[in-house]
């Protein structure tokens, strides 16, 4: 109705495209708050370039809307100024935004509820020391309030499920194939392996207590919890209700995976720059009175380190683009989804 002035084919895809754009923008703001500009830009670009994001940004399904509400809920969770004794008034607007975002995740899809326990756990592992339990309790209170608002609709939706309900054993290969489809669409595409490899350094950083990359630790912990908890719950549901093992239900994992991959790239690039600097910089002694030789000796490793870092970054991004390019090309074709809807929608245009 809102986009009735557009051709049907354009209108049904515009809503999903706008939702994914909102998700990318919210992801940028979230990472910017936590880690700065470089991780934010890289996370948003990786997220926007994922094949599944491209696919569901042009489908007439609520998947893109679910992703948008999920990212918005995490942004609201992170930006909410938590109340302290005697200062709860300033926290009310943030709590309302968080409540609305939580309600949106539940109304769009029941799988959005899997984000709720992840956010409570993120409070316990990623919040400021000394206030983690208090933050988790405050999060639970807002979740209860949100559930009161949409609880009836959530229960109704849960009772309307169809399909076989007999639990069955699901192999790891099946689960991995579903994850690959949810992220890079093509289960044989090597980009998934590359993303997991890139995310690994960020996961390692998330469990470290000290180190050169401590500034990324808080965000890495939050993103790890964000990715792992909903996936585990999705696997449990898939075992209990096999018909629920659908790639589109796992698409929200693309956001934390993009964050972890971006952080992993930065960890690798900065780590290489640091190692090159350490290996090429030694004690500098200058016989010249003005110490000009020392200056020349000290600047060379810095340039070499930047060159090594830029080369590694180019190789990683180049490999990612090369691996995802065939899938992106296929998705952008008229029949890229396996079903060409344009004839049917053209007839619908005539009717309307």
PDB file of C-alpha atoms in Angstrom, residues 141-280:
ATOM      1  CA  UNK A 141      13.327  -6.462  33.290  1.00  0.00           C
ATOM      2  CA  UNK A 142      12.958  -4.739  29.908  1.00  0.00           C
ATOM      3  CA  UNK A 143      12.597  -8.130  28.220  1.00  0.00           C
ATOM      4  CA  UNK A 144       9.780  -9.054  30.581  1.00  0.00           C
ATOM      5  CA  UNK A 145       8.054  -5.749  29.817  1.00  0.00           C
ATOM      6  CA  UNK A 146       8.443  -6.366  26.091  1.00  0.00           C
ATOM      7  CA  UNK A 147       7.082  -9.882  26.454  1.00  0.00           C
ATOM      8  CA  UNK A 148       4.027  -8.515  28.257  1.00  0.00           C
ATOM      9  CA  UNK A 149       3.323  -6.306  25.236  1.00  0.00           C
ATOM     10  CA  UNK A 150       3.700  -8.977  22.561  1.00  0.00           C
ATOM     11  CA  UNK A 151       3.349 -12.190  24.577  1.00  0.00           C
ATOM     12  CA  UNK A 152      -0.109 -13.089  23.300  1.00  0.00           C
ATOM     13  CA  UNK A 153       0.940 -12.724  19.691  1.00  0.00           C
ATOM     14  CA  UNK A 154       4.134 -14.685  20.301  1.00  0.00           C
ATOM     15  CA  UNK A 155       2.237 -17.561  21.904  1.00  0.00           C
ATOM     16  CA  UNK A 156      -0.312 -17.546  19.081  1.00  0.00           C
ATOM     17  CA  UNK A 157       2.461 -17.683  16.482  1.00  0.00           C
ATOM     18  CA  UNK A 158       4.229 -20.490  18.324  1.00  0.00           C
ATOM     19  CA  UNK A 159       1.070 -22.584  18.379  1.00  0.00           C
ATOM     20  CA  UNK A 160       0.515 -22.187  14.641  1.00  0.00           C
ATOM     21  CA  UNK A 161       3.682 -24.044  13.624  1.00  0.00           C
ATOM     22  CA  UNK A 162       3.276 -26.825  11.091  1.00  0.00           C
ATOM     23  CA  UNK A 163       5.394 -29.655   9.827  1.00  0.00           C
ATOM     24  CA  UNK A 164       6.853 -32.810  11.378  1.00  0.00           C
ATOM     25  CA  UNK A 165       7.521 -32.424  15.059  1.00  0.00           C
ATOM     26  CA  UNK A 166       9.378 -35.681  15.687  1.00  0.00           C
ATOM     27  CA  UNK A 167      12.927 -35.042  16.900  1.00  0.00           C
ATOM     28  CA  UNK A 168      15.639 -36.560  14.750  1.00  0.00           C
ATOM     29  CA  UNK A 169      19.381 -36.668  14.629  1.00  0.00           C
ATOM     30  CA  UNK A 170      20.998 -34.034  12.439  1.00  0.00           C
ATOM     31  CA  UNK A 171      24.591 -34.416  11.315  1.00  0.00           C
ATOM     32  CA  UNK A 172      27.232 -31.739  11.614  1.00  0.00           C
ATOM     33  CA  UNK A 173      27.544 -31.658   7.825  1.00  0.00           C
ATOM     34  CA  UNK A 174      23.866 -30.746   7.533  1.00  0.00           C
ATOM     35  CA  UNK A 175      24.191 -27.998  10.121  1.00  0.00           C
ATOM     36  CA  UNK A 176      27.294 -26.588   8.460  1.00  0.00           C
ATOM     37  CA  UNK A 177      25.601 -26.655   5.051  1.00  0.00           C
ATOM     38  CA  UNK A 178      22.677 -24.708   6.492  1.00  0.00           C
ATOM     39  CA  UNK A 179      25.055 -22.150   7.992  1.00  0.00           C
ATOM     40  CA  UNK A 180      26.865 -21.751   4.677  1.00  0.00           C
ATOM     41  CA  UNK A 181      23.586 -21.167   2.863  1.00  0.00           C
ATOM     42  CA  UNK A 182      22.600 -18.589   5.475  1.00  0.00           C
ATOM     43  CA  UNK A 183      25.810 -16.623   4.935  1.00  0.00           C
ATOM     44  CA  UNK A 184      27.131 -17.132   1.395  1.00  0.00           C
ATOM     45  CA  UNK A 185      24.109 -18.872  -0.218  1.00  0.00           C
ATOM     46  CA  UNK A 186      26.174 -21.396  -2.203  1.00  0.00           C
ATOM     47  CA  UNK A 187      27.178 -24.297   0.044  1.00  0.00           C
ATOM     48  CA  UNK A 188      30.240 -24.985  -2.106  1.00  0.00           C
ATOM     49  CA  UNK A 189      31.529 -21.424  -1.993  1.00  0.00           C
ATOM     50  CA  UNK A 190      34.957 -21.101  -0.301  1.00  0.00           C
ATOM     51  CA  UNK A 191      34.111 -17.658   1.091  1.00  0.00           C
ATOM     52  CA  UNK A 192      32.547 -19.273   4.163  1.00  0.00           C
ATOM     53  CA  UNK A 193      35.812 -20.940   5.120  1.00  0.00           C
ATOM     54  CA  UNK A 194      37.638 -17.644   4.595  1.00  0.00           C
ATOM     55  CA  UNK A 195      35.170 -15.804   6.851  1.00  0.00           C
ATOM     56  CA  UNK A 196      35.511 -18.397   9.602  1.00  0.00           C
ATOM     57  CA  UNK A 197      39.292 -18.226   9.386  1.00  0.00           C
ATOM     58  CA  UNK A 198      39.206 -14.441   9.562  1.00  0.00           C
ATOM     59  CA  UNK A 199      36.821 -14.525  12.531  1.00  0.00           C
ATOM     60  CA  UNK A 200      39.078 -16.889  14.499  1.00  0.00           C
ATOM     61  CA  UNK A 201      41.625 -14.246  15.658  1.00  0.00           C
ATOM     62  CA  UNK A 202      38.775 -12.087  16.961  1.00  0.00           C
ATOM     63  CA  UNK A 203      37.352 -15.025  18.918  1.00  0.00           C
ATOM     64  CA  UNK A 204      40.805 -15.621  20.406  1.00  0.00           C
ATOM     65  CA  UNK A 205      41.062 -11.945  21.348  1.00  0.00           C
ATOM     66  CA  UNK A 206      37.666 -12.181  23.063  1.00  0.00           C
ATOM     67  CA  UNK A 207      38.984 -14.679  25.622  1.00  0.00           C
ATOM     68  CA  UNK A 208      42.253 -12.875  26.339  1.00  0.00           C
ATOM     69  CA  UNK A 209      42.554 -10.709  29.420  1.00  0.00           C
ATOM     70  CA  UNK A 210      45.637  -8.797  28.343  1.00  0.00           C
ATOM     71  CA  UNK A 211      47.357  -8.152  25.075  1.00  0.00           C
ATOM     72  CA  UNK A 212      48.113  -5.824  22.242  1.00  0.00           C
ATOM     73  CA  UNK A 213      44.523  -6.023  20.925  1.00  0.00           C
ATOM     74  CA  UNK A 214      42.746  -5.354  24.227  1.00  0.00           C
ATOM     75  CA  UNK A 215      40.802  -2.481  22.659  1.00  0.00           C
ATOM     76  CA  UNK A 216      38.895  -4.998  20.529  1.00  0.00           C
ATOM     77  CA  UNK A 217      38.186  -7.447  23.338  1.00  0.00           C
ATOM     78  CA  UNK A 218      34.836  -6.041  24.496  1.00  0.00           C
ATOM     79  CA  UNK A 219      33.338  -5.950  21.016  1.00  0.00           C
ATOM     80  CA  UNK A 220      34.798  -9.363  20.154  1.00  0.00           C
ATOM     81  CA  UNK A 221      33.153 -10.886  23.222  1.00  0.00           C
ATOM     82  CA  UNK A 222      29.786  -9.359  22.422  1.00  0.00           C
ATOM     83  CA  UNK A 223      29.958 -10.465  18.766  1.00  0.00           C
ATOM     84  CA  UNK A 224      30.990 -13.996  19.748  1.00  0.00           C
ATOM     85  CA  UNK A 225      28.046 -14.339  22.124  1.00  0.00           C
ATOM     86  CA  UNK A 226      25.778 -12.730  19.527  1.00  0.00           C
ATOM     87  CA  UNK A 227      26.789 -15.334  16.957  1.00  0.00           C
ATOM     88  CA  UNK A 228      27.065 -18.471  19.089  1.00  0.00           C
ATOM     89  CA  UNK A 229      24.022 -18.372  21.378  1.00  0.00           C
ATOM     90  CA  UNK A 230      21.325 -17.982  18.655  1.00  0.00           C
ATOM     91  CA  UNK A 231      23.067 -20.655  16.556  1.00  0.00           C
ATOM     92  CA  UNK A 232      23.042 -23.122  19.450  1.00  0.00           C
ATOM     93  CA  UNK A 233      19.362 -22.442  20.089  1.00  0.00           C
ATOM     94  CA  UNK A 234      18.683 -22.772  16.365  1.00  0.00           C
ATOM     95  CA  UNK A 235      20.319 -26.191  16.366  1.00  0.00           C
ATOM     96  CA  UNK A 236      18.216 -27.284  19.345  1.00  0.00           C
ATOM     97  CA  UNK A 237      15.036 -26.191  17.594  1.00  0.00           C
ATOM     98  CA  UNK A 238      16.136 -27.950  14.391  1.00  0.00           C
ATOM     99  CA  UNK A 239      16.599 -31.194  16.303  1.00  0.00           C
ATOM    100  CA  UNK A 240      13.181 -30.903  17.945  1.00  0.00           C
ATOM    101  CA  UNK A 241      11.420 -29.592  14.828  1.00  0.00           C
ATOM    102  CA  UNK A 242      13.364 -30.677  11.718  1.00  0.00           C
ATOM    103  CA  UNK A 243      11.253 -28.498   9.428  1.00  0.00           C
ATOM    104  CA  UNK A 244      12.724 -25.463  11.196  1.00  0.00           C
ATOM    105  CA  UNK A 245      16.181 -26.120   9.791  1.00  0.00           C
ATOM    106  CA  UNK A 246      15.972 -23.370   7.188  1.00  0.00           C
ATOM    107  CA  UNK A 247      18.834 -21.142   6.099  1.00  0.00           C
ATOM    108  CA  UNK A 248      16.704 -17.995   6.253  1.00  0.00           C
ATOM    109  CA  UNK A 249      16.214 -18.425  10.004  1.00  0.00           C
ATOM    110  CA  UNK A 250      19.976 -18.270  10.523  1.00  0.00           C
ATOM    111  CA  UNK A 251      20.614 -15.171   8.397  1.00  0.00           C
ATOM    112  CA  UNK A 252      20.880 -12.846  11.458  1.00  0.00           C
ATOM    113  CA  UNK A 253      24.240 -14.495  12.188  1.00  0.00           C
ATOM    114  CA  UNK A 254      25.660 -12.515   9.271  1.00  0.00           C
ATOM    115  CA  UNK A 255      25.887  -9.367  11.418  1.00  0.00           C
ATOM    116  CA  UNK A 256      28.108 -10.723  14.226  1.00  0.00           C
ATOM    117  CA  UNK A 257      30.086 -12.783  11.717  1.00  0.00           C
ATOM    118  CA  UNK A 258      30.840  -9.607   9.759  1.00  0.00           C
ATOM    119  CA  UNK A 259      32.009  -7.927  12.978  1.00  0.00           C
ATOM    120  CA  UNK A 260      34.241 -10.849  13.947  1.00  0.00           C
ATOM    121  CA  UNK A 261      35.682 -11.096  10.440  1.00  0.00           C
ATOM    122  CA  UNK A 262      36.411  -7.360  10.367  1.00  0.00           C
ATOM    123  CA  UNK A 263      38.105  -7.528  13.760  1.00  0.00           C
ATOM    124  CA  UNK A 264      40.028 -10.602  12.631  1.00  0.00           C
ATOM    125  CA  UNK A 265      41.314  -8.762   9.579  1.00  0.00           C
ATOM    126  CA  UNK A 266      42.441  -5.837  11.712  1.00  0.00           C
ATOM    127  CA  UNK A 267      44.104  -8.149  14.218  1.00  0.00           C
ATOM    128  CA  UNK A 268      46.024  -9.914  11.447  1.00  0.00           C
ATOM    129  CA  UNK A 269      47.006  -6.704   9.657  1.00  0.00           C
ATOM    130  CA  UNK A 270      48.029  -4.864  12.803  1.00  0.00           C
ATOM    131  CA  UNK A 271      49.804  -7.962  14.083  1.00  0.00           C
ATOM    132  CA  UNK A 272      51.860  -8.236  10.891  1.00  0.00           C
ATOM    133  CA  UNK A 273      52.729  -4.544  11.071  1.00  0.00           C
ATOM    134  CA  UNK A 274      53.815  -4.955  14.685  1.00  0.00           C
ATOM    135  CA  UNK A 275      55.963  -8.022  13.955  1.00  0.00           C
ATOM    136  CA  UNK A 276      57.618  -6.422  10.952  1.00  0.00           C
ATOM    137  CA  UNK A 277      58.414  -3.354  13.011  1.00  0.00           C
ATOM    138  CA  UNK A 278      59.894  -5.452  15.811  1.00  0.00           C
ATOM    139  CA  UNK A 279      61.995  -7.537  13.422  1.00  0.00           C
ATOM    140  CA  UNK A 280      63.367  -4.615  11.450  1.00  0.00           C
TER     141      UNK A 280
END
